[in-house]
Amino acid sequence: MTTGVIPGGHNPEPRPTGELMPQQRHDPAGQASLHVDTRTRSSVITARAAASFEPVGRSVATARSFVRDTLQGWGFADIVDDAVVLTSELVTNAVVHAGTHADVLCLRTEDGVRIEVADRYPEREVPLQGSAVNMGSPDREGGRGLQLCAALATRWGVEYTPTHKNVWFQLDLPERPVGTRAAGPSLPADLLPLADGRVRVAVVQIDRKGSVTAWNEDAEELFGHTSADVTGKPLTDLAAWPHTPGTGTGIAEALQLSRWEGSYGIRGADGRVTSVYASHLRVRDTGGEPSTVCLLVRDHERAVLQTPLRVPASDTGGSDGQSTDPFEVFIGSPAPDDLDGLLQRTVERARDMLDGDSAFLLLATDDETELEVRASTGLPSARQRFARVPVEAGPGRYGSARMPAVHEDLTAVPGAVPLLAGTGMRSVVTVPLKVEGRLTGSLGVAAEGPARYSNEEALRLQFAADRIALAVESARLGELERLRRGSLSFLVEASDLLAGTLDRDQTLALMAQMTVPTLATWCAVYTIADQASEPYLSYVLHEDEELIDGIKSLLSKVPPPDPVPTPGARVWTAPGEHAHQAALRSSMRSLGLTGGPTRQVSSGIGPTLATASAVGGETVVLPLVARNRVIGMLTLGKPTDEHFRQEILELAEDLSRRAALALDNARLYSERTAISQALQRSLLPPGTPHIDGVEVEVIYRAAGEGNEVGGDFYDVFPISDGAYGFAIGDVCGTGPNAAAVTGLARHALRLLAREGLSGPAVLERLNSAILDEGSRSRFLTLLYGEMRPQEDGSAEMKVVCAGHPLPLRLRQDGTVEAAAEPQPLLGVIEDLELYEQSVTLDPGDVLLCVTDGVTERREGTRMLGDDGLADVLTTCTGLTAGAVAARIMRAVERFASDAPSDDMAILAMRVPGLQKD
């Protein structure tokens, strides 16, 4: 698609028609032009937008978006829908049926817009003068474009050229009286909307990045933030957006729309959320920079900003002059895209239609056993959205939501309508919403006085409910489909995150972070170590971090929920009741009603009340079941008077199953890691002995994630008479079999050496013991030696190197040389002929012993090797044994960027230099 926008310019209309008849024009090429209406206005073109679309099916949708965006940008929202429909049909004719490119041109005038759609398929029959124009059947797949033009456009026409066919239509803006957009009747003062003494309208301006650039005095009064506090901060940091997975528009998206109205919350300086009704308008300055102006009032004062529904004049009355039922007017208007808006307008119209004090609408769950509160007006139950009541509230037809019911006085039948308990309503009429015989909801209107409604009002309300039921069900199914798509995406992402870690603490954190605030306001995770253990509170999270400590303290005082393995969410009332009692006690103490000191406790009432409010809504518990065992509970909560909707609970149940398996996997991994680490520690010496006259330093680094036992080992131990044994070895492979050989080698070395055997004899017997392991045997490279410090400050060593990297000797002058010769490794052949070599370390000399994880450190095709290790060792002259080992390890780690793939052990022994007098 190619587009171009040219602001300004003059209208090329009217095109010359000469003295021709309205339906024909002679062109030099002999073509003809069909004009259904040749009258034009002498208007000035103020803007143009053009685009070309390829002959493929997706171009139709692209053309619709192009026209919609163009007209909305011009402020022509009133005619966008008609223009999009007409453009869609005409572009379809061009790119699908004619198979050519489609050129779309939008021209803006003061009165409306003209849109031209041209194709490049001239081989058509030219209509003759006086012949009837056949525009095709409405049932045909193609050919409806001209019929729609005739039905919707103010003017339209068809023009032919040698290379193009051009269909154009013009849509004029509806004429409105100056200064009037919507009006209502004069009302007595007692019927006017209720507001506080002064209505404050917060004016907030947001730049293209979503940051606050202007914040007026009313905004400071409403929310407590000064202009200096919020200027430059994103509005999303302050907004509390009611988000459900897969539904709704986010605050960031709402700020990008040309115009938007709706409700959300603003978090004040005190941390509390104020519900507001907002009207957003996107504008641009003289430099073309866009921004959004937001007008905000408290939600109960929404009448100040809310745009009334515009009802066409033809719908305000019947043909006989009688007034139409206001509910029928609502039914005749297009239903909103969002279900909540449709339901809220439904209850408001139902209340007005029957002159009630309140109204409510409940939707049935899938199994038709419960009803969820989805919309209400005039009731405190507006704060109890998604509260559930049974469909069958009692015996008889008056206790069932499946039948119409009229209650003249609720005081005579307490509990007949659970939703109205404690609201002051006395008379009520309720009717079911049914689609194809299936209960989908219940609509009710109530009044404070008794005997307000009769069967006549019930029939009237039922008639209205029957007309709205299908629209409600359609919108509900659409919302449910969006929610399920969002839920599927949510679960896929959650599964990926949970599968990405085997750390128990991180798994607990992920579980909580995925539920808050998407599914709940706060979350607590209890874990159970084993069947004999009590549930333990392991993690708490709230969307407001300042409330986490208070909730954690509260839950620690409440007995944990019972670990019931039954699937599904169950209500847990203990936290809310305990928080209510704690808040009551704190309030009484602060007022001095308990006889205690007031001043000392008054400072704590704020956090106590905040915690009570945070957990005062519905709290549910979902079991975490893995491998047929309850390993914990996932607790989700809402703030005061809020409830969970059924779809959210079902999503939470799916999440809990995945989270339970991830948590159990993390537990098993942690146990395996702990066992491996304990076994690894048992294979290494508990410590290095202090040797007079010789410095000894060991560094050991195990590769992997800690769940595999390494094959490298070392040991330094006393033998007898001032002699010490030292060894460093590497068993082939890792895991239990390698660990068996490692343990055998280390303990056998100590036992055989202390029996007084020489080095070769010790290794020969160890070789026999390894071979005796049979299929579990592994070959072993081993450097073993005995060391005796001498009185002159030197140290005598006898070394046997059985297939191991050779030990390196660093002299005081910086030269490095091998201190032994290579001999056969252990665990391969039975008859070994080993010998030992003597080495004398003079004062200042260092003997360095390493495993092959050091010398075989790789970076691509490069390997550190024996030569590279020797080069590093030459730089260690004069360093202590600890400094030598540390420098070798740093050099090995820096040699390659990847994590080590093999265990590494470094044993450095140094004879200190002689002290000078």
Tab-separated table of C-alpha atoms in Angstrom, residues 101 195 284 320 878:
chain	number	residue	atom	x	y	z
A	101	HIS	CA	-5.131	-2.247	-7.778
A	195	ALA	CA	-22.787	15.975	44.108
A	284	ARG	CA	-1.942	18.439	18.950
A	320	ASP	CA	-48.691	7.635	15.609
A	878	GLY	CA	57.215	-14.097	45.736
